[in-house]
Amino acid sequence: MGKTVNSVKQDLDVKRILRKYAQNWYIFFIAIVIAFLFAQNKNKYIVPMYSLKTTVLIEDKSNTSALMERGAISSTPDFLNSKLIDNQIALLKSYAQIKRIVEKLDFMVSYFEAGKFVNIEIYKDAPFRIDFDENHWQIRYKKLYINFVSDTEIEISSPEADYFKTPKRYKIGDTIQASTFKFWVVPHKGVKLSEYSGIRYAFQINDINGLTNQYMGKTDVYVERGTSMIVISSRGSNKNKERDYLNKLTEEFLTTNLEKKNQILTNTIKFIERQLIDVGRDLDNSARKLEDFRQLHKFMLMQEKIGTMVKNLDTESKDAKNLRIDLTYYRYLYDYVSTKDDIDDLVMPSSMGVNLPMFNALAGKLSLRIQERDGLIRNSTRENPYIQVIEDDIQNMKKALAESMRSTIETTEIKLRDTEKRLFELNEEFNSLPAIEKEYLALEREFKIINNLYDFLLKRKSDVEIQRAANSPDHEVVDFAGDAGISNVSASPNTAYMNSIIWALLLPSVFLFFIVILNNRVMALEDISANTTLPIAGSIPPNPYRHFDAVLKKPASYFTELFRIIRIKLNLYIAEGRQVVMITSSVAGEGKSFIAVNLASAYALTGKRTLLIGFDMRRPDIAVELDLDDNLGITSYLLHQLPVEQFIQKTSTRNLDVLLSGPVPPNPDELIESSKTQAMFKELRKIYDYIVMDTPAIGLFGDAILLNKYADASVFVIRHNFTRKKEMVSALSDIESNQIHNTFLVYNDANVKIKDSDYILYGEAAPKRFFLFKWAMKLRRLGIDFLRKL
């Protein structure tokens, strides 16, 4: 007795999957053909695409005067602040920056040359331009096609715009207007439109916001590894258009950087100019007073002693004046730092000739933190925790700057008091001089002080203006777009074919793979042997004939020989009393009756008296197939007191009789368990050499279990691609648990390949095949022979 597993085994059978692929080769062939046609059609619509790039070197060229130590950072790549590069990248890809460039380049209208399958953008090569009313509704992002009928007439059509689905003609220069559009077609100067009559053009009016978002999406900015250079790239269907865009982007980027640097110097110049106005007014007043005094008193210079005194007075007065200016400037710095949020407009100490290293250092750090905060705010909000930390740092730095300036103011006030004290002592000494000389010297001293200050301010203004004129951007363009780095990134036709072939192979493979994996039916002998150890008596291929009793009709065929093999393996011997074989299956429709009829025929062909019993009382079908009377049978015998011989029907074949099930009874189980059934089998064993029983499916009814005691062997039929594995395992478990005698398995309707030589051996003609198949078989044979020789 064999053993059967409790649950269905689901092992991955690679051979079966490959066999499935081989059996369905035509699916792959059809898929490849379809994929090839799809790729061929797709390649017709490939639009040329080009990728261009430009390279910009990012540096931080700190100014040596007004910009000195204002966030100074080394420009070497090892020490360059990563925040600086991140901020420059954010600026390059900012919405406002790209929108400004798109507006300056006039990308609002796109021009195309219409081809058979695709439209190629021609940018500035169109023989015309489109002017449109920006204050009027326009048809946007829809292509309008233009045909030049003559030098003065055009035809406009469009499958996308409802108004132009019917072609319409206009005169050159006419206002083309409706409720949803208003534009003009203007030929370029010197162009004869009739020369372009055979070419179809198209144009598309874009939206500034959509165009900006489009260029933001396709602009890629990244840092070149190991350097402080950033690479800006873009891709499009027109090389010249992308080149102009990238070059304009870098130009505006450098201009913005230079303007920001010059703004600091401009603020310094404005501060000096305001001081010059005030000092110049004082200088004019002082010069006028001095000249009036000379004319009035006809004053002459005094002795050398008075000159030395005047020189000392001048020196002290100048120091006092400078200290007052410094004090005014320090108070300006203190008020600015205490009240302003940023320091972009702050006039740095170096611009005024004042050396405040601590203030410069703190101001440089504060500038960096403010720049970092502003860069983050562009992509976030002030509620960001990191931004709040930066805000706290900025406030602490401003407090430190204010404290530094307060200390500087106090120190300067002390110096000013000391200077004023010395000046007071010199004035006391000066007061002892005669009144006219004293008054003259006072006027002259005042004039020199103011004149020296005015000269100083003029010099500082000149220095800053020279510096502003010589100023340059922090960054520079290393490679302009178009000079290098143009690459064709269009979809390759070969790639389309390769991808299509890959998908053509992959999709059917996956589909067939899941068919094999998810198929819960018996598809091969391996499905049977993997779930039970019961012996397999044979495999029966699909019936090549149209006869139900194929063995009787074709006794010399290869098909009949397969049933002879099953008969031999069942090993029934009359001498040992083993005469009865029972045929069953898991469910109906698996070919029990077909196997029973032809197996009984195989026994009859041996010359032994054979009886075929149709014990399937619920669904009898043998009578119809063998053209017998279905009113005579087992049911009639069991219900009447008549000899069993009266219910047995003869067939056209010698040695083969049939006992049908008869009319369908209401209680088949009770009839099978009756003593009369036992008596019937006892009598039939005496009359016949072999008995073949066709019983109901054991997976549905218990008839086969009840009839097991009358059988010497059992055949369990499994049908290819019909029997479910779960039902098979369940039925085989019932067979094992109920100890069905000598069970053998028959694989019905199996996918068995029969060689042409086997047909010929049994006197049959081989099936007709396509001539290419014969050649393929010959080539296969030659290949196998060659490999064997190797």
mmCIF file of N, CA and C in Angstrom, residues 551-665:
data_model
loop_
_atom_site.group_PDB
_atom_site.id
_atom_site.type_symbol
_atom_site.label_atom_id
_atom_site.label_comp_id
_atom_site.label_asym_id
_atom_site.label_seq_id
_atom_site.Cartn_x
_atom_site.Cartn_y
_atom_site.Cartn_z
ATOM 1 N N VAL A 551 -10.148 0.718 -28.278
ATOM 2 C CA VAL A 551 -9.368 -0.520 -28.254
ATOM 3 C C VAL A 551 -10.018 -1.583 -29.138
ATOM 4 N N LEU A 552 -11.355 -1.658 -29.116
ATOM 5 C CA LEU A 552 -12.052 -2.639 -29.958
ATOM 6 C C LEU A 552 -11.987 -2.244 -31.426
ATOM 7 N N LYS A 553 -12.067 -0.946 -31.720
ATOM 8 C CA LYS A 553 -12.067 -0.489 -33.105
ATOM 9 C C LYS A 553 -10.672 -0.558 -33.725
ATOM 10 N N LYS A 554 -9.628 -0.300 -32.905
ATOM 11 C CA LYS A 554 -8.253 -0.293 -33.399
ATOM 12 C C LYS A 554 -7.394 -1.210 -32.535
ATOM 13 N N PRO A 555 -7.608 -2.524 -32.629
ATOM 14 C CA PRO A 555 -6.890 -3.461 -31.736
ATOM 15 C C PRO A 555 -5.392 -3.532 -32.006
ATOM 16 N N ALA A 556 -4.935 -3.116 -33.187
ATOM 17 C CA ALA A 556 -3.506 -3.212 -33.507
ATOM 18 C C ALA A 556 -2.793 -1.876 -33.379
ATOM 19 N N SER A 557 -3.440 -0.886 -32.791
ATOM 20 C CA SER A 557 -2.861 0.454 -32.723
ATOM 21 C C SER A 557 -1.938 0.610 -31.509
ATOM 22 N N TYR A 558 -1.130 1.660 -31.602
ATOM 23 C CA TYR A 558 -0.263 2.004 -30.478
ATOM 24 C C TYR A 558 -1.098 2.399 -29.258
ATOM 25 N N PHE A 559 -2.226 3.032 -29.498
ATOM 26 C CA PHE A 559 -3.123 3.447 -28.409
ATOM 27 C C PHE A 559 -3.612 2.238 -27.636
ATOM 28 N N THR A 560 -3.985 1.150 -28.357
ATOM 29 C CA THR A 560 -4.449 -0.091 -27.711
ATOM 30 C C THR A 560 -3.329 -0.725 -26.907
ATOM 31 N N GLU A 561 -2.103 -0.600 -27.422
ATOM 32 C CA GLU A 561 -0.965 -1.200 -26.723
ATOM 33 C C GLU A 561 -0.769 -0.605 -25.332
ATOM 34 N N LEU A 562 -1.110 0.671 -25.171
ATOM 35 C CA LEU A 562 -0.985 1.300 -23.858
ATOM 36 C C LEU A 562 -1.937 0.671 -22.854
ATOM 37 N N PHE A 563 -3.130 0.291 -23.296
ATOM 38 C CA PHE A 563 -4.077 -0.395 -22.389
ATOM 39 C C PHE A 563 -3.621 -1.814 -22.087
ATOM 40 N N ARG A 564 -2.951 -2.457 -23.050
ATOM 41 C CA ARG A 564 -2.400 -3.797 -22.787
ATOM 42 C C ARG A 564 -1.351 -3.716 -21.671
ATOM 43 N N ILE A 565 -0.542 -2.637 -21.723
ATOM 44 C CA ILE A 565 0.482 -2.459 -20.680
ATOM 45 C C ILE A 565 -0.177 -2.312 -19.316
ATOM 46 N N ILE A 566 -1.265 -1.535 -19.241
ATOM 47 C CA ILE A 566 -1.976 -1.371 -17.970
ATOM 48 C C ILE A 566 -2.530 -2.712 -17.514
ATOM 49 N N ARG A 567 -3.074 -3.494 -18.452
ATOM 50 C CA ARG A 567 -3.625 -4.818 -18.104
ATOM 51 C C ARG A 567 -2.553 -5.715 -17.503
ATOM 52 N N ILE A 568 -1.354 -5.631 -18.095
ATOM 53 C CA ILE A 568 -0.271 -6.487 -17.603
ATOM 54 C C ILE A 568 0.157 -6.052 -16.202
ATOM 55 N N LYS A 569 0.245 -4.738 -15.980
ATOM 56 C CA LYS A 569 0.698 -4.242 -14.684
ATOM 57 C C LYS A 569 -0.305 -4.525 -13.571
ATOM 58 N N LEU A 570 -1.605 -4.654 -13.910
ATOM 59 C CA LEU A 570 -2.598 -4.961 -12.872
ATOM 60 C C LEU A 570 -2.401 -6.366 -12.308
ATOM 61 N N ASN A 571 -1.793 -7.241 -13.112
ATOM 62 C CA ASN A 571 -1.355 -8.548 -12.614
ATOM 63 C C ASN A 571 -2.511 -9.374 -12.026
ATOM 64 N N LEU A 572 -3.601 -9.512 -12.798
ATOM 65 C CA LEU A 572 -4.730 -10.346 -12.364
ATOM 66 C C LEU A 572 -4.552 -11.773 -12.880
ATOM 67 N N TYR A 573 -4.734 -12.740 -11.987
ATOM 68 C CA TYR A 573 -4.604 -14.145 -12.356
ATOM 69 C C TYR A 573 -5.861 -14.892 -11.927
ATOM 70 N N ILE A 574 -6.451 -15.585 -12.931
ATOM 71 C CA ILE A 574 -7.701 -16.318 -12.650
ATOM 72 C C ILE A 574 -7.441 -17.454 -11.676
ATOM 73 N N ALA A 575 -6.295 -18.109 -11.844
ATOM 74 C CA ALA A 575 -6.005 -19.274 -11.004
ATOM 75 C C ALA A 575 -5.934 -18.897 -9.539
ATOM 76 N N GLU A 576 -5.516 -17.664 -9.265
ATOM 77 C CA GLU A 576 -5.402 -17.217 -7.880
ATOM 78 C C GLU A 576 -6.661 -16.523 -7.404
ATOM 79 N N GLY A 577 -7.687 -16.514 -8.259
ATOM 80 C CA GLY A 577 -8.955 -15.909 -7.872
ATOM 81 C C GLY A 577 -8.977 -14.393 -7.969
ATOM 82 N N ARG A 578 -7.960 -13.836 -8.590
ATOM 83 C CA ARG A 578 -7.937 -12.388 -8.770
ATOM 84 C C ARG A 578 -8.479 -12.070 -10.149
ATOM 85 N N GLN A 579 -9.777 -11.691 -10.168
ATOM 86 C CA GLN A 579 -10.472 -11.526 -11.439
ATOM 87 C C GLN A 579 -11.105 -10.137 -11.606
ATOM 88 N N VAL A 580 -11.349 -9.411 -10.500
ATOM 89 C CA VAL A 580 -12.160 -8.200 -10.546
ATOM 90 C C VAL A 580 -11.277 -6.965 -10.347
ATOM 91 N N VAL A 581 -11.442 -5.989 -11.241
ATOM 92 C CA VAL A 581 -10.746 -4.717 -11.117
ATOM 93 C C VAL A 581 -11.790 -3.599 -11.047
ATOM 94 N N MET A 582 -11.617 -2.677 -10.133
ATOM 95 C CA MET A 582 -12.563 -1.578 -9.916
ATOM 96 C C MET A 582 -11.946 -0.272 -10.436
ATOM 97 N N ILE A 583 -12.704 0.509 -11.190
ATOM 98 C CA ILE A 583 -12.259 1.776 -11.753
ATOM 99 C C ILE A 583 -12.963 2.917 -11.015
ATOM 100 N N THR A 584 -12.190 3.868 -10.488
ATOM 101 C CA THR A 584 -12.778 5.031 -9.803
ATOM 102 C C THR A 584 -11.891 6.265 -10.048
ATOM 103 N N SER A 585 -12.302 7.401 -9.483
ATOM 104 C CA SER A 585 -11.527 8.655 -9.630
ATOM 105 C C SER A 585 -11.938 9.606 -8.509
ATOM 106 N N SER A 586 -11.396 10.824 -8.539
ATOM 107 C CA SER A 586 -11.719 11.786 -7.475
ATOM 108 C C SER A 586 -13.046 12.486 -7.729
ATOM 109 N N VAL A 587 -13.297 12.897 -8.983
ATOM 110 C CA VAL A 587 -14.544 13.575 -9.336
ATOM 111 C C VAL A 587 -15.024 13.051 -10.682
ATOM 112 N N ALA A 588 -16.231 13.441 -11.073
ATOM 113 C CA ALA A 588 -16.769 13.037 -12.365
ATOM 114 C C ALA A 588 -16.058 13.774 -13.487
ATOM 115 N N GLY A 589 -16.020 13.138 -14.665
ATOM 116 C CA GLY A 589 -15.445 13.781 -15.840
ATOM 117 C C GLY A 589 -13.990 13.476 -16.060
ATOM 118 N N GLU A 590 -13.402 12.567 -15.289
ATOM 119 C CA GLU A 590 -11.981 12.270 -15.433
ATOM 120 C C GLU A 590 -11.702 11.091 -16.353
ATOM 121 N N GLY A 591 -12.784 10.488 -16.950
ATOM 122 C CA GLY A 591 -12.587 9.419 -17.933
ATOM 123 C C GLY A 591 -12.636 8.030 -17.341
ATOM 124 N N LYS A 592 -13.358 7.831 -16.225
ATOM 125 C CA LYS A 592 -13.466 6.487 -15.620
ATOM 126 C C LYS A 592 -14.114 5.501 -16.595
ATOM 127 N N SER A 593 -15.254 5.928 -17.134
ATOM 128 C CA SER A 593 -15.997 5.016 -18.023
ATOM 129 C C SER A 593 -15.187 4.704 -19.273
ATOM 130 N N PHE A 594 -14.477 5.692 -19.814
ATOM 131 C CA PHE A 594 -13.646 5.469 -20.985
ATOM 132 C C PHE A 594 -12.553 4.456 -20.677
ATOM 133 N N ILE A 595 -11.886 4.621 -19.542
ATOM 134 C CA ILE A 595 -10.824 3.684 -19.135
ATOM 135 C C ILE A 595 -11.420 2.299 -18.885
ATOM 136 N N ALA A 596 -12.592 2.259 -18.235
ATOM 137 C CA ALA A 596 -13.213 0.966 -17.925
ATOM 138 C C ALA A 596 -13.578 0.209 -19.199
ATOM 139 N N VAL A 597 -14.199 0.889 -20.170
ATOM 140 C CA VAL A 597 -14.609 0.234 -21.428
ATOM 141 C C VAL A 597 -13.396 -0.310 -22.167
ATOM 142 N N ASN A 598 -12.345 0.504 -22.289
ATOM 143 C CA ASN A 598 -11.194 0.081 -23.085
ATOM 144 C C ASN A 598 -10.310 -0.913 -22.343
ATOM 145 N N LEU A 599 -10.259 -0.842 -21.017
ATOM 146 C CA LEU A 599 -9.512 -1.858 -20.267
ATOM 147 C C LEU A 599 -10.225 -3.208 -20.365
ATOM 148 N N ALA A 600 -11.569 -3.205 -20.267
ATOM 149 C CA ALA A 600 -12.337 -4.451 -20.438
ATOM 150 C C ALA A 600 -12.134 -5.000 -21.841
ATOM 151 N N SER A 601 -12.034 -4.078 -22.834
ATOM 152 C CA SER A 601 -11.789 -4.526 -24.205
ATOM 153 C C SER A 601 -10.416 -5.167 -24.320
ATOM 154 N N ALA A 602 -9.404 -4.621 -23.599
ATOM 155 C CA ALA A 602 -8.064 -5.197 -23.639
ATOM 156 C C ALA A 602 -8.058 -6.610 -23.069
ATOM 157 N N TYR A 603 -8.857 -6.861 -22.001
ATOM 158 C CA TYR A 603 -8.974 -8.217 -21.449
ATOM 159 C C TYR A 603 -9.698 -9.126 -22.429
ATOM 160 N N ALA A 604 -10.718 -8.617 -23.110
ATOM 161 C CA ALA A 604 -11.483 -9.441 -24.046
ATOM 162 C C ALA A 604 -10.646 -9.855 -25.240
ATOM 163 N N LEU A 605 -9.707 -8.974 -25.649
ATOM 164 C CA LEU A 605 -8.862 -9.299 -26.794
ATOM 165 C C LEU A 605 -7.902 -10.441 -26.497
ATOM 166 N N THR A 606 -7.734 -10.804 -25.231
ATOM 167 C CA THR A 606 -6.871 -11.943 -24.879
ATOM 168 C C THR A 606 -7.595 -13.277 -25.067
ATOM 169 N N GLY A 607 -8.880 -13.219 -25.409
ATOM 170 C CA GLY A 607 -9.660 -14.449 -25.600
ATOM 171 C C GLY A 607 -10.360 -14.927 -24.344
ATOM 172 N N LYS A 608 -10.265 -14.151 -23.276
ATOM 173 C CA LYS A 608 -10.911 -14.516 -22.018
ATOM 174 C C LYS A 608 -12.273 -13.839 -21.938
ATOM 175 N N ARG A 609 -13.197 -14.558 -21.328
ATOM 176 C CA ARG A 609 -14.547 -14.008 -21.177
ATOM 177 C C ARG A 609 -14.473 -12.851 -20.181
ATOM 178 N N THR A 610 -14.926 -11.678 -20.629
ATOM 179 C CA THR A 610 -14.795 -10.461 -19.833
ATOM 180 C C THR A 610 -16.154 -9.808 -19.694
ATOM 181 N N LEU A 611 -16.416 -9.308 -18.479
ATOM 182 C CA LEU A 611 -17.674 -8.612 -18.213
ATOM 183 C C LEU A 611 -17.367 -7.187 -17.748
ATOM 184 N N LEU A 612 -18.038 -6.225 -18.352
ATOM 185 C CA LEU A 612 -17.940 -4.821 -17.944
ATOM 186 C C LEU A 612 -19.197 -4.478 -17.161
ATOM 187 N N ILE A 613 -19.036 -4.105 -15.880
ATOM 188 C CA ILE A 613 -20.177 -3.777 -15.024
ATOM 189 C C ILE A 613 -20.234 -2.267 -14.830
ATOM 190 N N GLY A 614 -21.350 -1.664 -15.154
ATOM 191 C CA GLY A 614 -21.547 -0.231 -14.931
ATOM 192 C C GLY A 614 -22.184 0.007 -13.571
ATOM 193 N N PHE A 615 -21.347 0.129 -12.536
ATOM 194 C CA PHE A 615 -21.873 0.305 -11.179
ATOM 195 C C PHE A 615 -22.077 1.786 -10.812
ATOM 196 N N ASP A 616 -21.934 2.663 -11.799
ATOM 197 C CA ASP A 616 -22.198 4.092 -11.536
ATOM 198 C C ASP A 616 -23.691 4.319 -11.728
ATOM 199 N N MET A 617 -24.470 4.033 -10.663
ATOM 200 C CA MET A 617 -25.922 4.099 -10.743
ATOM 201 C C MET A 617 -26.449 5.535 -10.786
ATOM 202 N N ARG A 618 -25.632 6.496 -10.413
ATOM 203 C CA ARG A 618 -26.105 7.881 -10.346
ATOM 204 C C ARG A 618 -25.939 8.611 -11.693
ATOM 205 N N ARG A 619 -24.921 8.235 -12.426
ATOM 206 C CA ARG A 619 -24.657 8.921 -13.691
ATOM 207 C C ARG A 619 -24.193 7.906 -14.738
ATOM 208 N N PRO A 620 -25.054 7.003 -15.138
ATOM 209 C CA PRO A 620 -24.662 5.969 -16.104
ATOM 210 C C PRO A 620 -24.531 6.558 -17.511
ATOM 211 N N ASP A 621 -23.426 6.232 -18.192
ATOM 212 C CA ASP A 621 -23.256 6.717 -19.565
ATOM 213 C C ASP A 621 -22.699 5.671 -20.509
ATOM 214 N N ILE A 622 -22.419 4.444 -20.016
ATOM 215 C CA ILE A 622 -21.881 3.386 -20.872
ATOM 216 C C ILE A 622 -22.901 2.958 -21.915
ATOM 217 N N ALA A 623 -24.192 2.916 -21.532
ATOM 218 C CA ALA A 623 -25.236 2.461 -22.451
ATOM 219 C C ALA A 623 -25.300 3.346 -23.689
ATOM 220 N N VAL A 624 -25.185 4.643 -23.486
ATOM 221 C CA VAL A 624 -25.241 5.567 -24.619
ATOM 222 C C VAL A 624 -24.039 5.379 -25.525
ATOM 223 N N GLU A 625 -22.840 5.257 -24.953
ATOM 224 C CA GLU A 625 -21.631 5.145 -25.743
ATOM 225 C C GLU A 625 -21.560 3.826 -26.518
ATOM 226 N N LEU A 626 -22.083 2.723 -25.923
ATOM 227 C CA LEU A 626 -22.020 1.405 -26.579
ATOM 228 C C LEU A 626 -23.324 1.028 -27.263
ATOM 229 N N ASP A 627 -24.302 1.947 -27.242
ATOM 230 C CA ASP A 627 -25.586 1.746 -27.918
ATOM 231 C C ASP A 627 -26.300 0.494 -27.376
ATOM 232 N N LEU A 628 -26.484 0.450 -26.052
ATOM 233 C CA LEU A 628 -27.144 -0.676 -25.388
ATOM 234 C C LEU A 628 -28.420 -0.199 -24.710
ATOM 235 N N ASP A 629 -29.225 -1.147 -24.262
ATOM 236 C CA ASP A 629 -30.507 -0.849 -23.612
ATOM 237 C C ASP A 629 -30.238 -0.533 -22.140
ATOM 238 N N ASP A 630 -30.493 0.730 -21.738
ATOM 239 C CA ASP A 630 -30.194 1.109 -20.363
ATOM 240 C C ASP A 630 -31.289 0.748 -19.381
ATOM 241 N N ASN A 631 -32.364 0.066 -19.837
ATOM 242 C CA ASN A 631 -33.430 -0.386 -18.918
ATOM 243 C C ASN A 631 -33.101 -1.724 -18.281
ATOM 244 N N LEU A 632 -32.144 -2.435 -18.832
ATOM 245 C CA LEU A 632 -31.716 -3.709 -18.270
ATOM 246 C C LEU A 632 -30.404 -3.483 -17.524
ATOM 247 N N GLY A 633 -30.352 -3.964 -16.263
ATOM 248 C CA GLY A 633 -29.117 -3.774 -15.547
ATOM 249 C C GLY A 633 -29.181 -4.240 -14.118
ATOM 250 N N ILE A 634 -28.191 -3.768 -13.333
ATOM 251 C CA ILE A 634 -28.027 -4.227 -11.952
ATOM 252 C C ILE A 634 -29.251 -3.893 -11.124
ATOM 253 N N THR A 635 -29.789 -2.697 -11.296
ATOM 254 C CA THR A 635 -30.949 -2.285 -10.494
ATOM 255 C C THR A 635 -32.118 -3.258 -10.687
ATOM 256 N N SER A 636 -32.368 -3.624 -11.947
ATOM 257 C CA SER A 636 -33.475 -4.551 -12.243
ATOM 258 C C SER A 636 -33.217 -5.918 -11.598
ATOM 259 N N TYR A 637 -31.971 -6.373 -11.659
ATOM 260 C CA TYR A 637 -31.633 -7.663 -11.065
ATOM 261 C C TYR A 637 -31.829 -7.657 -9.558
ATOM 262 N N LEU A 638 -31.366 -6.579 -8.916
ATOM 263 C CA LEU A 638 -31.448 -6.536 -7.457
ATOM 264 C C LEU A 638 -32.879 -6.378 -6.962
ATOM 265 N N LEU A 639 -33.740 -5.818 -7.793
ATOM 266 C CA LEU A 639 -35.117 -5.581 -7.366
ATOM 267 C C LEU A 639 -36.060 -6.717 -7.761
ATOM 268 N N HIS A 640 -35.613 -7.630 -8.633
ATOM 269 C CA HIS A 640 -36.474 -8.737 -9.100
ATOM 270 C C HIS A 640 -35.802 -10.075 -8.840
ATOM 271 N N GLN A 641 -36.592 -11.064 -8.753
ATOM 272 C CA GLN A 641 -36.086 -12.416 -8.486
ATOM 273 C C GLN A 641 -35.871 -13.145 -9.806
ATOM 274 N N LEU A 642 -34.896 -12.667 -10.594
ATOM 275 C CA LEU A 642 -34.597 -13.255 -11.891
ATOM 276 C C LEU A 642 -33.099 -13.550 -11.969
ATOM 277 N N PRO A 643 -32.694 -14.491 -12.800
ATOM 278 C CA PRO A 643 -31.264 -14.804 -12.939
ATOM 279 C C PRO A 643 -30.510 -13.612 -13.504
ATOM 280 N N VAL A 644 -29.254 -13.462 -13.096
ATOM 281 C CA VAL A 644 -28.454 -12.323 -13.532
ATOM 282 C C VAL A 644 -28.168 -12.387 -15.025
ATOM 283 N N GLU A 645 -28.155 -13.645 -15.610
ATOM 284 C CA GLU A 645 -27.840 -13.775 -17.016
ATOM 285 C C GLU A 645 -28.840 -13.039 -17.896
ATOM 286 N N GLN A 646 -30.082 -12.888 -17.413
ATOM 287 C CA GLN A 646 -31.102 -12.220 -18.217
ATOM 288 C C GLN A 646 -30.842 -10.716 -18.371
ATOM 289 N N PHE A 647 -29.987 -10.146 -17.526
ATOM 290 C CA PHE A 647 -29.728 -8.697 -17.558
ATOM 291 C C PHE A 647 -28.383 -8.344 -18.207
ATOM 292 N N ILE A 648 -27.613 -9.362 -18.551
ATOM 293 C CA ILE A 648 -26.327 -9.145 -19.217
ATOM 294 C C ILE A 648 -26.555 -9.014 -20.708
ATOM 295 N N GLN A 649 -25.945 -7.976 -21.313
ATOM 296 C CA GLN A 649 -26.123 -7.709 -22.730
ATOM 297 C C GLN A 649 -24.835 -8.032 -23.486
ATOM 298 N N LYS A 650 -25.029 -8.583 -24.678
ATOM 299 C CA LYS A 650 -23.891 -8.939 -25.525
ATOM 300 C C LYS A 650 -23.443 -7.705 -26.330
ATOM 301 N N THR A 651 -22.175 -7.721 -26.712
ATOM 302 C CA THR A 651 -21.651 -6.663 -27.585
ATOM 303 C C THR A 651 -21.278 -7.278 -28.913
ATOM 304 N N SER A 652 -20.886 -6.432 -29.824
ATOM 305 C CA SER A 652 -20.484 -6.925 -31.148
ATOM 306 C C SER A 652 -19.145 -7.631 -31.088
ATOM 307 N N THR A 653 -18.469 -7.522 -29.985
ATOM 308 C CA THR A 653 -17.152 -8.143 -29.818
ATOM 309 C C THR A 653 -17.300 -9.433 -29.035
ATOM 310 N N ARG A 654 -16.679 -10.455 -29.552
ATOM 311 C CA ARG A 654 -16.694 -11.750 -28.876
ATOM 312 C C ARG A 654 -15.953 -11.655 -27.559
ATOM 313 N N ASN A 655 -16.421 -12.328 -26.560
ATOM 314 C CA ASN A 655 -15.820 -12.416 -25.222
ATOM 315 C C ASN A 655 -16.056 -11.172 -24.364
ATOM 316 N N LEU A 656 -16.808 -10.196 -24.846
ATOM 317 C CA LEU A 656 -17.054 -8.996 -24.042
ATOM 318 C C LEU A 656 -18.555 -8.806 -23.858
ATOM 319 N N ASP A 657 -18.999 -8.917 -22.595
ATOM 320 C CA ASP A 657 -20.392 -8.677 -22.235
ATOM 321 C C ASP A 657 -20.450 -7.465 -21.307
ATOM 322 N N VAL A 658 -21.690 -6.903 -21.210
ATOM 323 C CA VAL A 658 -21.857 -5.692 -20.407
ATOM 324 C C VAL A 658 -23.061 -5.842 -19.503
ATOM 325 N N LEU A 659 -22.851 -5.541 -18.231
ATOM 326 C CA LEU A 659 -23.950 -5.477 -17.263
ATOM 327 C C LEU A 659 -24.075 -4.014 -16.838
ATOM 328 N N LEU A 660 -25.139 -3.374 -17.366
ATOM 329 C CA LEU A 660 -25.311 -1.953 -17.097
ATOM 330 C C LEU A 660 -25.886 -1.724 -15.707
ATOM 331 N N SER A 661 -25.928 -0.471 -15.296
ATOM 332 C CA SER A 661 -26.462 -0.140 -13.971
ATOM 333 C C SER A 661 -27.974 -0.189 -13.940
ATOM 334 N N GLY A 662 -28.610 -0.010 -15.129
ATOM 335 C CA GLY A 662 -30.065 -0.041 -15.181
ATOM 336 C C GLY A 662 -30.664 1.295 -14.794
ATOM 337 N N PRO A 663 -31.981 1.298 -14.535
ATOM 338 C CA PRO A 663 -32.655 2.541 -14.135
ATOM 339 C C PRO A 663 -32.025 3.100 -12.856
ATOM 340 N N VAL A 664 -32.016 4.447 -12.763
ATOM 341 C CA VAL A 664 -31.406 5.099 -11.598
ATOM 342 C C VAL A 664 -32.264 4.844 -10.366
ATOM 343 N N PRO A 665 -31.700 4.177 -9.311
ATOM 344 C CA PRO A 665 -32.477 3.861 -8.112
ATOM 345 C C PRO A 665 -32.439 5.012 -7.110
#
